[in-house]
Amino acid sequence: MENGWVTADTLRAAFAGAMSDMYQQEVPQYGTLLRLVKQVNEEVLTQNPLLRQQLEQQGELSRLDVERHGAIRVGTAAELGMLRQIFAIMGMFPVGYYDLSQAGVPVHSTAFRPLDEEALKVNPFRLFTSLLRTELIEDPTLREQAVSILAARDIFTPRCRALVALHQQQGGFTATQANEFIHEALETFRWHPQTKVESRVYQALNHQHRLIADVVCFPGCHINHLTPRTLDIDRVQALMPEAGITPKATIEGPPRRKVPLLLRQTSFRALEEKVTFLDNAGGTHTARFGEIEQRGIALTTKGRALYDRLLAQAGTASDNVTQQRQLEAVFSVFPDDEQRLRQQGLAWFSWSLTEKGKADPARIAGETDREKLLDEGYLLAVPVIYEDFLPVSAAGIFQSNLGDECQAGTAGNASQQAFEEALGSPVHDEIALYRQREIASLLQCNASGALIPAGR
């Protein structure tokens, strides 16, 4: 509590937990996935005591088992703008712009997440939020129909809207108000097996693109996946079939490495769920699944350029063994130890003084070589965990759960300006946030700024 109000971090943690409980009830297989991930994480930590110690020192161990992210899709600027206000109450703000239309998915997106290091340590939950690009619906009649359907719905309860206004008016929530807010906000993300359209409309939109039907045809923006964090995604991928879970064909992202890069993701295939249409016809809908992520170090602009080039060079394969073999061969030129990543300016680190460094401030003040101070035991450098997403991986996960095909007629031009207008605010630049974090840590070590590298 702060000044009698429930903190944003507390709200976010409670909301993430409540969303996970709801999703496990709606999709029991997700509960199975959580138990599998927990089992694998415990095995890794038992086998690698040094990793356990490192995670504990970095504040990562305590947040390992909390929900890492979810994904939702909305249809209008008004819906996106209201979500921005809801997430702000929970200390989650839009970071990054992702144009997935280039990969055949007719949306553009951002990730609502905490910004500062302390908030991330408390609870790193984020929601990857996509806005449907109705202008990419080729059939003009169908496009107008979709716009009309979306305009007629309200995905938020009246009480949720009232509570958001109350929070803005009084500057916070009491404990009772916070609990009610979480309950009301969850209703927006609940699954509804009853659609808002007749079967023929659903089929027409589904034929245009499955994601369009998913966004337009239902009363709310149901969660389409939640994601725990694993320490060994390859092991989870291998064990999923034994747990009765069918994984997607390949793991998205970089290969397995000593120093993990950015983000690796996999998922189980989306469920085919029974739905009832407005004309009382029965049918099925495929959209919701479970995902797993393994996070690594955040890369600088230089590091990201090398990563993107190598990923494109590696190409894709139809099976995971071949895919990982190709990636490992191509990524062999990407440094795989922390020292070279630092020295070549490829990744971000958080710096701090050791006890030796604190005891000798004159030595710190007189040195500009960070690596020398590190070698001599005056400084400590810890990799900054990547907290964001990879557009190619996001599109790959979406496509694998929309039928493995990239439907035609959905490619559009990126438009961050249009997205931000719909959102009602600019999105934060992820690289700038990582840069600020590293610089802030170096200034705490030496306020003169002598340790800050040029050109970063």
PDB file of C-alpha atoms in Angstrom, residues 224-436:
ATOM      1  CA  ASN A 224      -5.516 -16.491 -26.901  1.00  0.00           C
ATOM      2  CA  HIS A 225      -2.559 -17.693 -24.845  1.00  0.00           C
ATOM      3  CA  LEU A 226      -0.667 -17.393 -21.580  1.00  0.00           C
ATOM      4  CA  THR A 227       3.025 -18.166 -21.204  1.00  0.00           C
ATOM      5  CA  PRO A 228       5.225 -19.454 -18.362  1.00  0.00           C
ATOM      6  CA  ARG A 229       9.020 -19.100 -18.458  1.00  0.00           C
ATOM      7  CA  THR A 230      11.244 -22.153 -18.670  1.00  0.00           C
ATOM      8  CA  LEU A 231      14.979 -22.564 -18.163  1.00  0.00           C
ATOM      9  CA  ASP A 232      15.179 -25.321 -20.807  1.00  0.00           C
ATOM     10  CA  ILE A 233      12.727 -24.920 -23.671  1.00  0.00           C
ATOM     11  CA  ASP A 234      14.266 -27.802 -25.634  1.00  0.00           C
ATOM     12  CA  ARG A 235      13.496 -30.174 -22.758  1.00  0.00           C
ATOM     13  CA  VAL A 236       9.909 -28.927 -22.469  1.00  0.00           C
ATOM     14  CA  GLN A 237       9.434 -29.297 -26.236  1.00  0.00           C
ATOM     15  CA  ALA A 238      10.645 -32.902 -26.033  1.00  0.00           C
ATOM     16  CA  LEU A 239       8.471 -33.784 -23.020  1.00  0.00           C
ATOM     17  CA  MET A 240       5.190 -32.235 -24.178  1.00  0.00           C
ATOM     18  CA  PRO A 241       4.004 -35.315 -26.124  1.00  0.00           C
ATOM     19  CA  GLU A 242       4.602 -37.502 -23.039  1.00  0.00           C
ATOM     20  CA  ALA A 243       2.291 -35.166 -21.113  1.00  0.00           C
ATOM     21  CA  GLY A 244      -0.411 -35.526 -23.770  1.00  0.00           C
ATOM     22  CA  ILE A 245       0.377 -32.133 -25.332  1.00  0.00           C
ATOM     23  CA  THR A 246       1.031 -31.650 -29.051  1.00  0.00           C
ATOM     24  CA  PRO A 247       3.774 -29.026 -29.557  1.00  0.00           C
ATOM     25  CA  LYS A 248       4.168 -26.818 -32.606  1.00  0.00           C
ATOM     26  CA  ALA A 249       6.689 -28.173 -35.081  1.00  0.00           C
ATOM     27  CA  THR A 250       9.634 -25.885 -34.276  1.00  0.00           C
ATOM     28  CA  ILE A 251      10.948 -23.635 -31.525  1.00  0.00           C
ATOM     29  CA  GLU A 252      10.871 -19.986 -32.599  1.00  0.00           C
ATOM     30  CA  GLY A 253      13.847 -17.674 -32.110  1.00  0.00           C
ATOM     31  CA  PRO A 254      17.612 -18.187 -31.710  1.00  0.00           C
ATOM     32  CA  PRO A 255      19.330 -21.540 -31.041  1.00  0.00           C
ATOM     33  CA  ARG A 256      20.341 -22.998 -27.680  1.00  0.00           C
ATOM     34  CA  ARG A 257      23.441 -21.213 -26.347  1.00  0.00           C
ATOM     35  CA  LYS A 258      25.620 -20.816 -23.236  1.00  0.00           C
ATOM     36  CA  VAL A 259      24.453 -17.188 -23.017  1.00  0.00           C
ATOM     37  CA  PRO A 260      20.819 -17.266 -24.192  1.00  0.00           C
ATOM     38  CA  LEU A 261      19.828 -14.487 -26.593  1.00  0.00           C
ATOM     39  CA  LEU A 262      16.593 -12.511 -26.593  1.00  0.00           C
ATOM     40  CA  LEU A 263      13.628 -14.900 -26.642  1.00  0.00           C
ATOM     41  CA  ARG A 264      12.839 -18.474 -27.627  1.00  0.00           C
ATOM     42  CA  GLN A 265       9.213 -19.602 -27.812  1.00  0.00           C
ATOM     43  CA  THR A 266       7.142 -22.678 -28.502  1.00  0.00           C
ATOM     44  CA  SER A 267       3.521 -23.622 -27.856  1.00  0.00           C
ATOM     45  CA  PHE A 268       0.979 -26.400 -27.928  1.00  0.00           C
ATOM     46  CA  ARG A 269      -1.402 -26.445 -30.823  1.00  0.00           C
ATOM     47  CA  ALA A 270      -4.595 -24.420 -30.530  1.00  0.00           C
ATOM     48  CA  LEU A 271      -7.687 -26.211 -29.325  1.00  0.00           C
ATOM     49  CA  GLU A 272     -10.741 -26.798 -31.519  1.00  0.00           C
ATOM     50  CA  GLU A 273     -13.578 -25.525 -29.345  1.00  0.00           C
ATOM     51  CA  LYS A 274     -17.320 -25.796 -29.786  1.00  0.00           C
ATOM     52  CA  VAL A 275     -19.178 -22.541 -30.412  1.00  0.00           C
ATOM     53  CA  THR A 276     -22.787 -21.557 -31.038  1.00  0.00           C
ATOM     54  CA  PHE A 277     -23.579 -18.907 -33.637  1.00  0.00           C
ATOM     55  CA  LEU A 278     -26.241 -16.228 -33.461  1.00  0.00           C
ATOM     56  CA  ASP A 279     -28.516 -18.304 -35.736  1.00  0.00           C
ATOM     57  CA  ASN A 280     -28.182 -21.211 -33.227  1.00  0.00           C
ATOM     58  CA  ALA A 281     -26.057 -23.216 -35.634  1.00  0.00           C
ATOM     59  CA  GLY A 282     -23.237 -25.157 -33.994  1.00  0.00           C
ATOM     60  CA  GLY A 283     -19.608 -25.111 -35.070  1.00  0.00           C
ATOM     61  CA  THR A 284     -16.014 -24.977 -33.881  1.00  0.00           C
ATOM     62  CA  HIS A 285     -13.403 -22.268 -33.472  1.00  0.00           C
ATOM     63  CA  THR A 286      -9.630 -22.609 -33.170  1.00  0.00           C
ATOM     64  CA  ALA A 287      -7.718 -19.841 -31.418  1.00  0.00           C
ATOM     65  CA  ARG A 288      -6.588 -20.576 -27.861  1.00  0.00           C
ATOM     66  CA  PHE A 289      -3.371 -22.339 -26.894  1.00  0.00           C
ATOM     67  CA  GLY A 290      -0.522 -22.405 -24.377  1.00  0.00           C
ATOM     68  CA  GLU A 291       2.932 -21.012 -24.991  1.00  0.00           C
ATOM     69  CA  ILE A 292       6.345 -21.390 -23.325  1.00  0.00           C
ATOM     70  CA  GLU A 293       9.190 -18.907 -23.371  1.00  0.00           C
ATOM     71  CA  GLN A 294      12.883 -18.950 -22.508  1.00  0.00           C
ATOM     72  CA  ARG A 295      14.373 -15.488 -22.119  1.00  0.00           C
ATOM     73  CA  GLY A 296      17.957 -14.400 -22.623  1.00  0.00           C
ATOM     74  CA  ILE A 297      20.038 -11.256 -22.794  1.00  0.00           C
ATOM     75  CA  ALA A 298      18.783  -8.031 -24.393  1.00  0.00           C
ATOM     76  CA  LEU A 299      20.754  -6.969 -27.463  1.00  0.00           C
ATOM     77  CA  THR A 300      21.939  -3.518 -28.504  1.00  0.00           C
ATOM     78  CA  THR A 301      21.092  -2.089 -31.919  1.00  0.00           C
ATOM     79  CA  LYS A 302      24.355  -3.562 -33.221  1.00  0.00           C
ATOM     80  CA  GLY A 303      23.622  -6.947 -31.652  1.00  0.00           C
ATOM     81  CA  ARG A 304      20.075  -6.966 -32.951  1.00  0.00           C
ATOM     82  CA  ALA A 305      21.239  -6.201 -36.505  1.00  0.00           C
ATOM     83  CA  LEU A 306      23.598  -9.191 -36.366  1.00  0.00           C
ATOM     84  CA  TYR A 307      20.854 -11.378 -34.903  1.00  0.00           C
ATOM     85  CA  ASP A 308      18.343 -10.404 -37.602  1.00  0.00           C
ATOM     86  CA  ARG A 309      20.888 -11.034 -40.368  1.00  0.00           C
ATOM     87  CA  LEU A 310      21.790 -14.480 -39.039  1.00  0.00           C
ATOM     88  CA  LEU A 311      18.164 -15.451 -38.474  1.00  0.00           C
ATOM     89  CA  ALA A 312      17.317 -14.602 -42.077  1.00  0.00           C
ATOM     90  CA  GLN A 313      20.375 -16.525 -43.243  1.00  0.00           C
ATOM     91  CA  ALA A 314      19.372 -19.621 -41.247  1.00  0.00           C
ATOM     92  CA  GLY A 315      15.971 -19.902 -42.935  1.00  0.00           C
ATOM     93  CA  THR A 316      13.290 -22.278 -41.697  1.00  0.00           C
ATOM     94  CA  ALA A 317      12.840 -26.031 -41.597  1.00  0.00           C
ATOM     95  CA  SER A 318       9.756 -28.196 -41.172  1.00  0.00           C
ATOM     96  CA  ASP A 319      11.076 -30.117 -38.155  1.00  0.00           C
ATOM     97  CA  ASN A 320      12.719 -28.869 -34.966  1.00  0.00           C
ATOM     98  CA  VAL A 321      15.882 -30.991 -35.117  1.00  0.00           C
ATOM     99  CA  THR A 322      16.787 -29.651 -38.569  1.00  0.00           C
ATOM    100  CA  GLN A 323      15.760 -26.114 -37.601  1.00  0.00           C
ATOM    101  CA  GLN A 324      17.967 -26.044 -34.509  1.00  0.00           C
ATOM    102  CA  ARG A 325      20.890 -27.578 -36.412  1.00  0.00           C
ATOM    103  CA  GLN A 326      20.654 -24.854 -39.071  1.00  0.00           C
ATOM    104  CA  LEU A 327      20.422 -22.122 -36.448  1.00  0.00           C
ATOM    105  CA  GLU A 328      23.375 -23.426 -34.438  1.00  0.00           C
ATOM    106  CA  ALA A 329      25.568 -23.542 -37.545  1.00  0.00           C
ATOM    107  CA  VAL A 330      24.706 -20.029 -38.652  1.00  0.00           C
ATOM    108  CA  PHE A 331      24.835 -18.487 -35.158  1.00  0.00           C
ATOM    109  CA  SER A 332      28.305 -19.911 -34.475  1.00  0.00           C
ATOM    110  CA  VAL A 333      29.679 -16.484 -35.484  1.00  0.00           C
ATOM    111  CA  PHE A 334      27.655 -14.732 -32.759  1.00  0.00           C
ATOM    112  CA  PRO A 335      29.830 -14.453 -29.603  1.00  0.00           C
ATOM    113  CA  ASP A 336      28.630 -16.830 -26.892  1.00  0.00           C
ATOM    114  CA  ASP A 337      30.302 -15.475 -23.775  1.00  0.00           C
ATOM    115  CA  GLU A 338      29.510 -12.403 -21.729  1.00  0.00           C
ATOM    116  CA  GLN A 339      32.944 -10.804 -22.074  1.00  0.00           C
ATOM    117  CA  ARG A 340      32.872 -10.681 -25.888  1.00  0.00           C
ATOM    118  CA  LEU A 341      29.238  -9.583 -25.895  1.00  0.00           C
ATOM    119  CA  ARG A 342      30.248  -6.643 -23.683  1.00  0.00           C
ATOM    120  CA  GLN A 343      33.481  -5.813 -25.500  1.00  0.00           C
ATOM    121  CA  GLN A 344      31.838  -5.865 -28.931  1.00  0.00           C
ATOM    122  CA  GLY A 345      28.862  -3.802 -27.755  1.00  0.00           C
ATOM    123  CA  LEU A 346      26.337  -6.478 -28.705  1.00  0.00           C
ATOM    124  CA  ALA A 347      24.316  -6.758 -25.492  1.00  0.00           C
ATOM    125  CA  TRP A 348      23.112  -4.766 -22.494  1.00  0.00           C
ATOM    126  CA  PHE A 349      24.390  -5.221 -18.940  1.00  0.00           C
ATOM    127  CA  SER A 350      23.496  -3.837 -15.531  1.00  0.00           C
ATOM    128  CA  TRP A 351      26.564  -2.725 -13.591  1.00  0.00           C
ATOM    129  CA  SER A 352      27.147  -2.437  -9.845  1.00  0.00           C
ATOM    130  CA  LEU A 353      29.977  -1.922  -7.381  1.00  0.00           C
ATOM    131  CA  THR A 354      31.314  -4.900  -5.484  1.00  0.00           C
ATOM    132  CA  GLU A 355      32.190  -4.497  -1.790  1.00  0.00           C
ATOM    133  CA  LYS A 356      35.771  -3.921  -2.952  1.00  0.00           C
ATOM    134  CA  GLY A 357      34.565  -1.211  -5.314  1.00  0.00           C
ATOM    135  CA  LYS A 358      32.501   0.498  -2.628  1.00  0.00           C
ATOM    136  CA  ALA A 359      35.521   0.527  -0.336  1.00  0.00           C
ATOM    137  CA  ASP A 360      37.760   2.282  -2.897  1.00  0.00           C
ATOM    138  CA  PRO A 361      35.796   5.047  -4.657  1.00  0.00           C
ATOM    139  CA  ALA A 362      39.021   6.786  -5.747  1.00  0.00           C
ATOM    140  CA  ARG A 363      39.986   3.750  -7.839  1.00  0.00           C
ATOM    141  CA  ILE A 364      36.583   3.811  -9.566  1.00  0.00           C
ATOM    142  CA  ALA A 365      36.708   7.564 -10.182  1.00  0.00           C
ATOM    143  CA  GLY A 366      40.107   7.344 -11.810  1.00  0.00           C
ATOM    144  CA  GLU A 367      39.356   4.564 -14.306  1.00  0.00           C
ATOM    145  CA  THR A 368      37.395   4.593 -17.558  1.00  0.00           C
ATOM    146  CA  ASP A 369      38.020   0.960 -18.546  1.00  0.00           C
ATOM    147  CA  ARG A 370      35.031  -1.023 -17.292  1.00  0.00           C
ATOM    148  CA  GLU A 371      36.523  -4.398 -18.233  1.00  0.00           C
ATOM    149  CA  LYS A 372      39.659  -3.640 -16.233  1.00  0.00           C
ATOM    150  CA  LEU A 373      37.610  -2.749 -13.165  1.00  0.00           C
ATOM    151  CA  LEU A 374      35.589  -5.915 -13.710  1.00  0.00           C
ATOM    152  CA  ASP A 375      38.724  -8.078 -13.938  1.00  0.00           C
ATOM    153  CA  GLU A 376      40.143  -6.486 -10.804  1.00  0.00           C
ATOM    154  CA  GLY A 377      36.953  -7.170  -8.866  1.00  0.00           C
ATOM    155  CA  TYR A 378      35.687  -3.611  -8.449  1.00  0.00           C
ATOM    156  CA  LEU A 379      32.629  -3.973 -10.695  1.00  0.00           C
ATOM    157  CA  LEU A 380      30.007  -6.600 -11.358  1.00  0.00           C
ATOM    158  CA  ALA A 381      28.171  -6.883 -14.707  1.00  0.00           C
ATOM    159  CA  VAL A 382      24.885  -8.798 -14.954  1.00  0.00           C
ATOM    160  CA  PRO A 383      23.111  -9.478 -18.281  1.00  0.00           C
ATOM    161  CA  VAL A 384      19.890  -7.499 -18.739  1.00  0.00           C
ATOM    162  CA  ILE A 385      17.027  -9.898 -19.461  1.00  0.00           C
ATOM    163  CA  TYR A 386      15.120  -9.216 -22.681  1.00  0.00           C
ATOM    164  CA  GLU A 387      11.601  -8.177 -21.681  1.00  0.00           C
ATOM    165  CA  ASP A 388      10.071  -7.744 -25.133  1.00  0.00           C
ATOM    166  CA  PHE A 389       9.146  -9.719 -28.257  1.00  0.00           C
ATOM    167  CA  LEU A 390      10.450 -10.735 -31.680  1.00  0.00           C
ATOM    168  CA  PRO A 391       8.088  -9.952 -34.581  1.00  0.00           C
ATOM    169  CA  VAL A 392       9.103 -13.029 -36.591  1.00  0.00           C
ATOM    170  CA  SER A 393       8.548 -15.322 -33.599  1.00  0.00           C
ATOM    171  CA  ALA A 394       5.225 -13.708 -32.727  1.00  0.00           C
ATOM    172  CA  ALA A 395       4.015 -14.166 -36.285  1.00  0.00           C
ATOM    173  CA  GLY A 396       5.286 -17.744 -36.314  1.00  0.00           C
ATOM    174  CA  ILE A 397       3.377 -18.594 -33.129  1.00  0.00           C
ATOM    175  CA  PHE A 398       0.226 -16.926 -34.476  1.00  0.00           C
ATOM    176  CA  GLN A 399       0.453 -18.756 -37.815  1.00  0.00           C
ATOM    177  CA  SER A 400       1.126 -22.155 -36.263  1.00  0.00           C
ATOM    178  CA  ASN A 401      -2.107 -21.818 -34.344  1.00  0.00           C
ATOM    179  CA  LEU A 402      -4.129 -20.498 -37.271  1.00  0.00           C
ATOM    180  CA  GLY A 403      -3.564 -23.535 -39.440  1.00  0.00           C
ATOM    181  CA  ASP A 404       0.129 -23.250 -40.418  1.00  0.00           C
ATOM    182  CA  GLU A 405      -0.754 -21.297 -43.520  1.00  0.00           C
ATOM    183  CA  CYS A 406      -0.026 -17.655 -44.270  1.00  0.00           C
ATOM    184  CA  GLN A 407      -3.241 -16.554 -45.887  1.00  0.00           C
ATOM    185  CA  ALA A 408      -2.993 -14.240 -48.852  1.00  0.00           C
ATOM    186  CA  GLY A 409      -4.130 -10.665 -49.053  1.00  0.00           C
ATOM    187  CA  THR A 410      -3.086  -9.596 -45.574  1.00  0.00           C
ATOM    188  CA  ALA A 411       0.242  -7.801 -46.115  1.00  0.00           C
ATOM    189  CA  GLY A 412       0.142  -4.085 -45.438  1.00  0.00           C
ATOM    190  CA  ASN A 413       2.523  -1.225 -44.786  1.00  0.00           C
ATOM    191  CA  ALA A 414       3.751  -0.664 -41.257  1.00  0.00           C
ATOM    192  CA  SER A 415       2.083   2.338 -39.671  1.00  0.00           C
ATOM    193  CA  GLN A 416       3.324   3.094 -36.179  1.00  0.00           C
ATOM    194  CA  GLN A 417       1.748   6.543 -36.382  1.00  0.00           C
ATOM    195  CA  ALA A 418      -1.704   5.086 -37.093  1.00  0.00           C
ATOM    196  CA  PHE A 419      -1.262   2.579 -34.272  1.00  0.00           C
ATOM    197  CA  GLU A 420      -0.239   5.271 -31.798  1.00  0.00           C
ATOM    198  CA  GLU A 421      -3.216   7.406 -32.818  1.00  0.00           C
ATOM    199  CA  ALA A 422      -5.493   4.448 -32.076  1.00  0.00           C
ATOM    200  CA  LEU A 423      -3.667   3.792 -28.820  1.00  0.00           C
ATOM    201  CA  GLY A 424      -3.884   7.399 -27.699  1.00  0.00           C
ATOM    202  CA  SER A 425      -0.186   7.653 -26.800  1.00  0.00           C
ATOM    203  CA  PRO A 426       3.284   6.956 -28.206  1.00  0.00           C
ATOM    204  CA  VAL A 427       4.864   3.557 -27.603  1.00  0.00           C
ATOM    205  CA  HIS A 428       8.134   3.365 -25.688  1.00  0.00           C
ATOM    206  CA  ASP A 429      11.234   2.363 -27.626  1.00  0.00           C
ATOM    207  CA  GLU A 430      12.611  -0.862 -26.143  1.00  0.00           C
ATOM    208  CA  ILE A 431      16.245  -0.141 -27.082  1.00  0.00           C
ATOM    209  CA  ALA A 432      16.038   3.257 -25.390  1.00  0.00           C
ATOM    210  CA  LEU A 433      14.741   1.591 -22.213  1.00  0.00           C
ATOM    211  CA  TYR A 434      17.632  -0.913 -22.133  1.00  0.00           C
ATOM    212  CA  ARG A 435      20.132   1.867 -22.854  1.00  0.00           C
ATOM    213  CA  GLN A 436      18.728   3.968 -20.016  1.00  0.00           C
TER     214      GLN A 436
END
